[in-house]
mmCIF file of C-alpha atoms in Angstrom:
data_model
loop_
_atom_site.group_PDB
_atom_site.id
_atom_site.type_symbol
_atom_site.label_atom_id
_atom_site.label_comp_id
_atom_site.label_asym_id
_atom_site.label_seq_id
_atom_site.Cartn_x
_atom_site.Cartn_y
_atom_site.Cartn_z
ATOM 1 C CA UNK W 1096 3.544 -2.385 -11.529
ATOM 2 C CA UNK W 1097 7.139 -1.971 -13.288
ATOM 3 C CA UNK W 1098 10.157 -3.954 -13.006
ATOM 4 C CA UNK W 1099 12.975 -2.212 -11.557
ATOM 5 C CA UNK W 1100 17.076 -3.624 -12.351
ATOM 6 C CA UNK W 1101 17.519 -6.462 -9.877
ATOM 7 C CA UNK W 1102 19.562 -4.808 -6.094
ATOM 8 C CA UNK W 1103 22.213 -7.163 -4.695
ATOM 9 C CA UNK W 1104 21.047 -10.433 -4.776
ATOM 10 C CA UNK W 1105 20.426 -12.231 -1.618
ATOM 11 C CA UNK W 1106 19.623 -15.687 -1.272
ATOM 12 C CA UNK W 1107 19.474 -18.876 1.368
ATOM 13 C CA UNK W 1108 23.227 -20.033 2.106
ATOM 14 C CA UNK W 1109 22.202 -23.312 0.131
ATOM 15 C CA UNK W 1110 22.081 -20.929 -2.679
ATOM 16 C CA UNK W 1111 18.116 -20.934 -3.094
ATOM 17 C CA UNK W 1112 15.581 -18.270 -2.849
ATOM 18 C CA UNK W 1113 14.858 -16.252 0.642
ATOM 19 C CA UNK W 1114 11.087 -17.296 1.276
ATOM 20 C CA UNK W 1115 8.995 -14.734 3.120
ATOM 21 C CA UNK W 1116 5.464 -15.314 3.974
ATOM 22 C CA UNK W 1117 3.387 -12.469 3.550
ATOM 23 C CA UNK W 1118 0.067 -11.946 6.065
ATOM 24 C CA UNK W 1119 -3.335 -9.459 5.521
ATOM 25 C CA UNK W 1120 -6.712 -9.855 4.744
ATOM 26 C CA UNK W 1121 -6.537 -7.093 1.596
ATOM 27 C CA UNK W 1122 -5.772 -8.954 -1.489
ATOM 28 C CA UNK W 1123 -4.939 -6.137 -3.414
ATOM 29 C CA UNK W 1124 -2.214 -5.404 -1.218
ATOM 30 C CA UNK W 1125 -1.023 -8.873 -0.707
ATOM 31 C CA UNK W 1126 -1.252 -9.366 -4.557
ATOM 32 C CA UNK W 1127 0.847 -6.083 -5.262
ATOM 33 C CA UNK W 1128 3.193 -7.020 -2.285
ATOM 34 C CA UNK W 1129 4.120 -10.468 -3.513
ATOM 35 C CA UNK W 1130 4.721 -9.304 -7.055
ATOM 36 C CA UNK W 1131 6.658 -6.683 -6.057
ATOM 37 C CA UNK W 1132 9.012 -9.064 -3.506
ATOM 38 C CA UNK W 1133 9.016 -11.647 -6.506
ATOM 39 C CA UNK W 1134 10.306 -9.332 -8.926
ATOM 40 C CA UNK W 1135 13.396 -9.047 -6.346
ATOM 41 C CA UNK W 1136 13.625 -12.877 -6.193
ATOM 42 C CA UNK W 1137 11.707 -14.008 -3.356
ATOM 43 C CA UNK W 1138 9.873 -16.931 -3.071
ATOM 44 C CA UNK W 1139 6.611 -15.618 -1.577
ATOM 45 C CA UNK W 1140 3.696 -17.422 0.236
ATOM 46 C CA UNK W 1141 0.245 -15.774 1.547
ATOM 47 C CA UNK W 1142 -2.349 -15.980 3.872
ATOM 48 C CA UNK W 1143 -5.156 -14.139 4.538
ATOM 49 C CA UNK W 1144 -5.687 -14.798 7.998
ATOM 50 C CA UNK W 1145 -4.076 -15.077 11.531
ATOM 51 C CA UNK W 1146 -4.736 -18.787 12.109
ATOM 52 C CA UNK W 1147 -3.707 -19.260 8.017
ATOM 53 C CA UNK W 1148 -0.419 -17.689 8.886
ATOM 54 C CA UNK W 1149 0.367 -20.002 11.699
ATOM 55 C CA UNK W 1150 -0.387 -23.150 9.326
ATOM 56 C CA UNK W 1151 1.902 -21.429 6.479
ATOM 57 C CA UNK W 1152 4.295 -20.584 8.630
ATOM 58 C CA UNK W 1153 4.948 -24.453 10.206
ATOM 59 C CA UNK W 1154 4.772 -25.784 6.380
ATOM 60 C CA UNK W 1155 6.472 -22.837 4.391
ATOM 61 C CA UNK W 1156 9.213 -22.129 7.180
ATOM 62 C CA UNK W 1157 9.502 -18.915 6.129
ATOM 63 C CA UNK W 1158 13.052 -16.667 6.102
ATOM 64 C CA UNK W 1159 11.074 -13.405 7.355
ATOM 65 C CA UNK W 1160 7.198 -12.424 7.690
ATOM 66 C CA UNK W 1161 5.193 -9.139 6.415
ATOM 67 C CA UNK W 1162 2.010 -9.282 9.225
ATOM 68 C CA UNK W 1163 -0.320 -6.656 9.508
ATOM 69 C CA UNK W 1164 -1.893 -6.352 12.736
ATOM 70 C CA UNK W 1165 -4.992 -5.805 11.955
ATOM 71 C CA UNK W 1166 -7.124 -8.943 10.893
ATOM 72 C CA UNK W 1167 -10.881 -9.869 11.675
ATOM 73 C CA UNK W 1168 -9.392 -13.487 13.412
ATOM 74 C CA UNK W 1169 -6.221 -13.607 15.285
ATOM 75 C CA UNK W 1170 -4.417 -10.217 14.994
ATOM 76 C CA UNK W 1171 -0.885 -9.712 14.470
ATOM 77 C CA UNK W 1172 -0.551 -9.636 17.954
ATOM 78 C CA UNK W 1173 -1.281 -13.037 19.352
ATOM 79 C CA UNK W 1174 0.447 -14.374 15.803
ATOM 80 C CA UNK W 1175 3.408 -13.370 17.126
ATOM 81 C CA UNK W 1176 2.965 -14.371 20.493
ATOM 82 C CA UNK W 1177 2.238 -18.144 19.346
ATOM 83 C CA UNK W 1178 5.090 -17.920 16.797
ATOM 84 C CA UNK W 1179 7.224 -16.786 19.605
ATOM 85 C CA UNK W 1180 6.190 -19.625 22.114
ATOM 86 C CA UNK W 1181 6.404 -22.527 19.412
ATOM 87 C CA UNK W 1182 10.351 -21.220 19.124
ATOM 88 C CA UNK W 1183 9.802 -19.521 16.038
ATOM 89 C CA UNK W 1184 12.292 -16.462 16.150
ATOM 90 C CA UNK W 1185 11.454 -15.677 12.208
ATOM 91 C CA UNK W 1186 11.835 -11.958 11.615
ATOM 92 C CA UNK W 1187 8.547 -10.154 11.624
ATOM 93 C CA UNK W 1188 7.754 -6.238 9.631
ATOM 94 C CA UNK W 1189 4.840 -5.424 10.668
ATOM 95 C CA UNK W 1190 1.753 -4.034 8.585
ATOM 96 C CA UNK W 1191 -0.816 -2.129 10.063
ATOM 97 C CA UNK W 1192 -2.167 0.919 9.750
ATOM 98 C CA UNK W 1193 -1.571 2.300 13.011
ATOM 99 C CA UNK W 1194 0.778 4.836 13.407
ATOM 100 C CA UNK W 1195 0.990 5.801 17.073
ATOM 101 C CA UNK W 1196 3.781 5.658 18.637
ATOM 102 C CA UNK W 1197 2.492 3.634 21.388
ATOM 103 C CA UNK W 1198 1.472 0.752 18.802
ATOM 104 C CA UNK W 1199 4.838 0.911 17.276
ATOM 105 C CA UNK W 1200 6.811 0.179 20.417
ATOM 106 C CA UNK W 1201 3.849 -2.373 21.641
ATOM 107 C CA UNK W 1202 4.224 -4.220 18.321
ATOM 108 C CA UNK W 1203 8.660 -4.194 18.534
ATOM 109 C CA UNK W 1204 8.624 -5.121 22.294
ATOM 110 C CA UNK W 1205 6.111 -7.840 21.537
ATOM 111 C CA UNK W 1206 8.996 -9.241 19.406
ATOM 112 C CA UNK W 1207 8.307 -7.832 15.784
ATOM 113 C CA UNK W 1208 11.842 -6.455 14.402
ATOM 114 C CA UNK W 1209 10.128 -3.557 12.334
ATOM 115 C CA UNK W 1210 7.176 -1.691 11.626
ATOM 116 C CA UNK W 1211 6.113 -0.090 8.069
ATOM 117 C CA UNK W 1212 2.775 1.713 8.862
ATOM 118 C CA UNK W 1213 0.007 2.560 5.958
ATOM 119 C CA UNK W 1214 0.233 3.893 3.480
ATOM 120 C CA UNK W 1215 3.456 2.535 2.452
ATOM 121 C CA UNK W 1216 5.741 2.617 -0.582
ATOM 122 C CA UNK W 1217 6.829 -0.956 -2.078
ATOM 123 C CA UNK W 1218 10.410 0.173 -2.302
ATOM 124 C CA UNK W 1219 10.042 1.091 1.394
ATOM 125 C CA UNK W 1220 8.963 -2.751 2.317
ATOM 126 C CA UNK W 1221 11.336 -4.251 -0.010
ATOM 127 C CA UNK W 1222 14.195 -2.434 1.385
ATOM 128 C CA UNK W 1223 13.179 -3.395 5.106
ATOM 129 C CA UNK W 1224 12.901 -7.057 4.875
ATOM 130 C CA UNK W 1225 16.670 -6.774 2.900
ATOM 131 C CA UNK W 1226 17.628 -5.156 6.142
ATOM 132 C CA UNK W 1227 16.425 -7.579 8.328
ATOM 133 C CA UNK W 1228 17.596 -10.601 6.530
ATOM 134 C CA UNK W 1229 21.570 -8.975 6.940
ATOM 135 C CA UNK W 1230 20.535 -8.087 10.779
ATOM 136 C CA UNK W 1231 19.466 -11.330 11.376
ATOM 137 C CA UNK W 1232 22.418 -13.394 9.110
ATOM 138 C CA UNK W 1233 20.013 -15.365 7.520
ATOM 139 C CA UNK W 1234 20.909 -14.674 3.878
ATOM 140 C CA UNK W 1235 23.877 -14.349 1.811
ATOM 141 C CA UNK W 1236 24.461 -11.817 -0.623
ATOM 142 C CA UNK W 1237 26.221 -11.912 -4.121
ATOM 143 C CA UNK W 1238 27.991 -8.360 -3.333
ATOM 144 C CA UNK W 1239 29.688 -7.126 -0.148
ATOM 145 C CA UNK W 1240 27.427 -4.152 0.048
ATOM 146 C CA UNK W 1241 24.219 -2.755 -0.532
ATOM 147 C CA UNK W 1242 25.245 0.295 -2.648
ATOM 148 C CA UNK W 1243 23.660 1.854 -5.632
ATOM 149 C CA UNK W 1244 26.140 3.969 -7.339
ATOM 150 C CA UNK W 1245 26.068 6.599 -10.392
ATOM 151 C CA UNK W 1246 29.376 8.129 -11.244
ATOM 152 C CA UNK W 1247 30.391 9.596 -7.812
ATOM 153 C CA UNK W 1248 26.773 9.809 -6.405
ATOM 154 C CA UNK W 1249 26.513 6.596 -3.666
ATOM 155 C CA UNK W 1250 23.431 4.947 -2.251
ATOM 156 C CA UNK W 1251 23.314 2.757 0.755
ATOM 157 C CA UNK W 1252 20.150 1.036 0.460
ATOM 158 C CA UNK W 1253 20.516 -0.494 4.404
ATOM 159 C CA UNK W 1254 21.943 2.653 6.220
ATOM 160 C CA UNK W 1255 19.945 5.022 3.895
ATOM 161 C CA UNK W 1256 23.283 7.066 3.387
ATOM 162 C CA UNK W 1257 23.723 9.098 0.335
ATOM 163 C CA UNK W 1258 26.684 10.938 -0.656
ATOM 164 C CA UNK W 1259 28.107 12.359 -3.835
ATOM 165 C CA UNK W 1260 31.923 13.145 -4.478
ATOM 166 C CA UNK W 1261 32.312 11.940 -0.379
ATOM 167 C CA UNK W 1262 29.904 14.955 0.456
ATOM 168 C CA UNK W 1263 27.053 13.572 2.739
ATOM 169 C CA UNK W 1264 23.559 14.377 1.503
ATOM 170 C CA UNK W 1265 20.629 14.918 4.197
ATOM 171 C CA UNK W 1266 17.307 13.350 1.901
ATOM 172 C CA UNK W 1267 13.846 12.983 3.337
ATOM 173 C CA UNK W 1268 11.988 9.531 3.025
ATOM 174 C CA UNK W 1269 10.404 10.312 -0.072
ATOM 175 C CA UNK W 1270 13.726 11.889 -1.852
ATOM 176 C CA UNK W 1271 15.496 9.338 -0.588
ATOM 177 C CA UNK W 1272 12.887 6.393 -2.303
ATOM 178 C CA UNK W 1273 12.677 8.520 -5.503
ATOM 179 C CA UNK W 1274 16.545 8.227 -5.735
ATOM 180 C CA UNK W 1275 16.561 4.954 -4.542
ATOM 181 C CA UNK W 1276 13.764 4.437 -7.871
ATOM 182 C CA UNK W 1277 15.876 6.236 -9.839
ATOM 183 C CA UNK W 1278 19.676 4.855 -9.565
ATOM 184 C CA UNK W 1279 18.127 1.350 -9.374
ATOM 185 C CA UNK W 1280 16.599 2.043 -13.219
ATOM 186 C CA UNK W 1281 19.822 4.176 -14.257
ATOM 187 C CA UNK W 1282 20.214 5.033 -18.175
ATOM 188 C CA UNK W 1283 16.197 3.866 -18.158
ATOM 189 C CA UNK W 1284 13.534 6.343 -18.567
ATOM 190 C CA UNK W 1285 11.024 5.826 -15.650
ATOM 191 C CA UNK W 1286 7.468 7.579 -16.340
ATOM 192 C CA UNK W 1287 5.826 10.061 -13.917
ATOM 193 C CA UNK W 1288 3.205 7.317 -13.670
ATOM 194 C CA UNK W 1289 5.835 4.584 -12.786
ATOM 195 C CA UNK W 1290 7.452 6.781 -10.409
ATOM 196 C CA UNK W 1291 4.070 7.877 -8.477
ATOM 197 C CA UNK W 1292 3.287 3.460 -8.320
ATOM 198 C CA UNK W 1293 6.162 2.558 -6.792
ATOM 199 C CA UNK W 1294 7.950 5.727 -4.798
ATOM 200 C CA UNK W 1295 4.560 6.303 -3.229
ATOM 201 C CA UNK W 1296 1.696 3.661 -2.444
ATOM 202 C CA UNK W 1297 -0.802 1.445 -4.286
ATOM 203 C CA UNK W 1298 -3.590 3.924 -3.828
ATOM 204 C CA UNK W 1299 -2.167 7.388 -4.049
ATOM 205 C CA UNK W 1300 -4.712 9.274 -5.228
ATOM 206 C CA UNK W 1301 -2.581 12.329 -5.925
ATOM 207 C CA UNK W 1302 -1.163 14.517 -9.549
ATOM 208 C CA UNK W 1303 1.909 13.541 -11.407
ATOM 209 C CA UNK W 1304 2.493 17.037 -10.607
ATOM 210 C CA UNK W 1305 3.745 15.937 -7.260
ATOM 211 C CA UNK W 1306 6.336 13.814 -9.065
ATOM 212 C CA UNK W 1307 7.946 17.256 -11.020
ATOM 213 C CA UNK W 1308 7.902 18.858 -7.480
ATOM 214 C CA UNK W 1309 10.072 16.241 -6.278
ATOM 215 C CA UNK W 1310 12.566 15.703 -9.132
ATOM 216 C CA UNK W 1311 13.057 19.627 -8.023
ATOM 217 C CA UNK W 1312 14.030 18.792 -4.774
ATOM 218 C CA UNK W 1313 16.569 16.372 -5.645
ATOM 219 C CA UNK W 1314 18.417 18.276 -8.178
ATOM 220 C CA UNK W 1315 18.902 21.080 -5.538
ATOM 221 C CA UNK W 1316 20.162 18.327 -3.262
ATOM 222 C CA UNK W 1317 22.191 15.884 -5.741
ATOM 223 C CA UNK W 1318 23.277 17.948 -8.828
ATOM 224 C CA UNK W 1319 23.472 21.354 -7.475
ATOM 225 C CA UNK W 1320 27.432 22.014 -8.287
ATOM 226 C CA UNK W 1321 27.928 19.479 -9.694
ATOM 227 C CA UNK W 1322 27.147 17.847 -13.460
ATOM 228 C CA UNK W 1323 23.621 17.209 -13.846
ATOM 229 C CA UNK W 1324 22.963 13.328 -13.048
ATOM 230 C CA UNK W 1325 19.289 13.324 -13.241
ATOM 231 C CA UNK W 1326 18.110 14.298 -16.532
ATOM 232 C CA UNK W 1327 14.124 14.917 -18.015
ATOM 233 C CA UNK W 1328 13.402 13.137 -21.100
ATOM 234 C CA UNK W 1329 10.106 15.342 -22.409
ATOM 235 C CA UNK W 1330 7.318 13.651 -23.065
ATOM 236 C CA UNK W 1331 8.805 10.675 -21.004
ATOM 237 C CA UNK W 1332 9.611 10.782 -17.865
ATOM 238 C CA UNK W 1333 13.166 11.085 -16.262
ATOM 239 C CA UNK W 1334 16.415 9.409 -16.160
ATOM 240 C CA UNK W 1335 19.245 9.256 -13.915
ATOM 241 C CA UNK W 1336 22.937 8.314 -15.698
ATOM 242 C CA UNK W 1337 26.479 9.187 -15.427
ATOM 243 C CA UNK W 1338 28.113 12.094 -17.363
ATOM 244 C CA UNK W 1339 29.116 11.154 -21.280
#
């Protein structure tokens, strides 16, 4: 796990950290999850458990929860449900690793706000709980706007728009997380093995090879025409930074 340069900042409107509870019985992932949401300035809480989440969540009084629905006690499911009926309207991401979309719209109409479905990429869940905290007005931010920029190449991290020189640029989910990785860590060399932790998921067992293949993609989509922004340091890795 790598640091990455810090996005906008957002914070409680008393000026202290956003707190977000985080919910599954895999520590690995919880561990990996709560570093990861540190590292962006959270103040993070776990629990292991349905009924352990119900607990934390009267005494930590969470800004937003990460809840996977599947859990050998009280599932995500009837969490919700009793969160719900206590009058706690905290905003829920689900977890799970169901990806039908029958569970998705059971677990949004059953009050969750969204839904990040296994495997995952930490950049992906990161970027979703930003985007629910400025949905649900809970959080201030120290900018106006979520934009990465890089010379004339723009990023919006809630709307997942990316344009360069006002030209609108159509990226997949992975393109658009590898940018994302990239312009976040501009003028730094990121490492094939960096990129493959944190664009794709804790246990991807794939080759870096899949990382070159990608960096391909985005130059035909970001630099073709115009000057080269992302650039490969040999031996290293690659680097995105604005022209000299």
């Amino acid at each position: 796990m790598t640091a990455t340069a810090p996005a906008t900042s957002l914070h409680r409107p008393d000026g202290s950290a956003l707190r977000v509870l985080v919910v599954d019985d895999e520590q690995m992932l919880t561990d990996l999850l709560s570093m990861a949401l540190r590292m962006e300035g959270w103040d993070v809480r776990t629990a292991a458990s349905g009924f352990q989440a119900l607990q934390s969540a009267r005494e930590f009084e969470p800004d937003a929860m990460v809840l996977d629905i599947m859990m050998p006690d009280l599932d995500g499911m009837a969490v919700l449900q009793r969160l719900r009926q206590s009058g706690n309207d905290v905003p829920v991401l689900f977890l799970t690793a169901k990806d039908s979309v029958g569970d998705r719209v059971a677990g949004l109409t059953a009050g969750g706000d969204d839904y990040v479905t296994k495997p995952f990429s930490l950049e992906e869940v990161v970027a979703r709980l930003r985007g629910l905290m400025r949905r649900a007005g809970s959080a201030l931010a120290d900018e106006s706007e979520p934009i990465l920029r890089v010379a004339d190449l723009s990023l919006n991290e809630d709307s997942h728009e990316v344009e360069r020189s006002g030209r609108q640029i159509e990226l997949t989910a992975t393109e658009f997380e590898l940018l994302r990785y990239l312009m976040r860590n501009q003028r730094r060399v990121v490492s094939k093995a960096q990129i493959l932790d944190r664009v794709w998921n804790y246990d991807f067992g794939g080759r870096s090879s899949v990382v070159e293949l990608y960096i391909s993609y985005l130059r035909k989509k970001i630099d073709a025409g115009f000057e080269p922004l992302i650039h490969t340091v040999r031996g290293v890795g690659y680097m995105i930074k604005a022209p000299q």
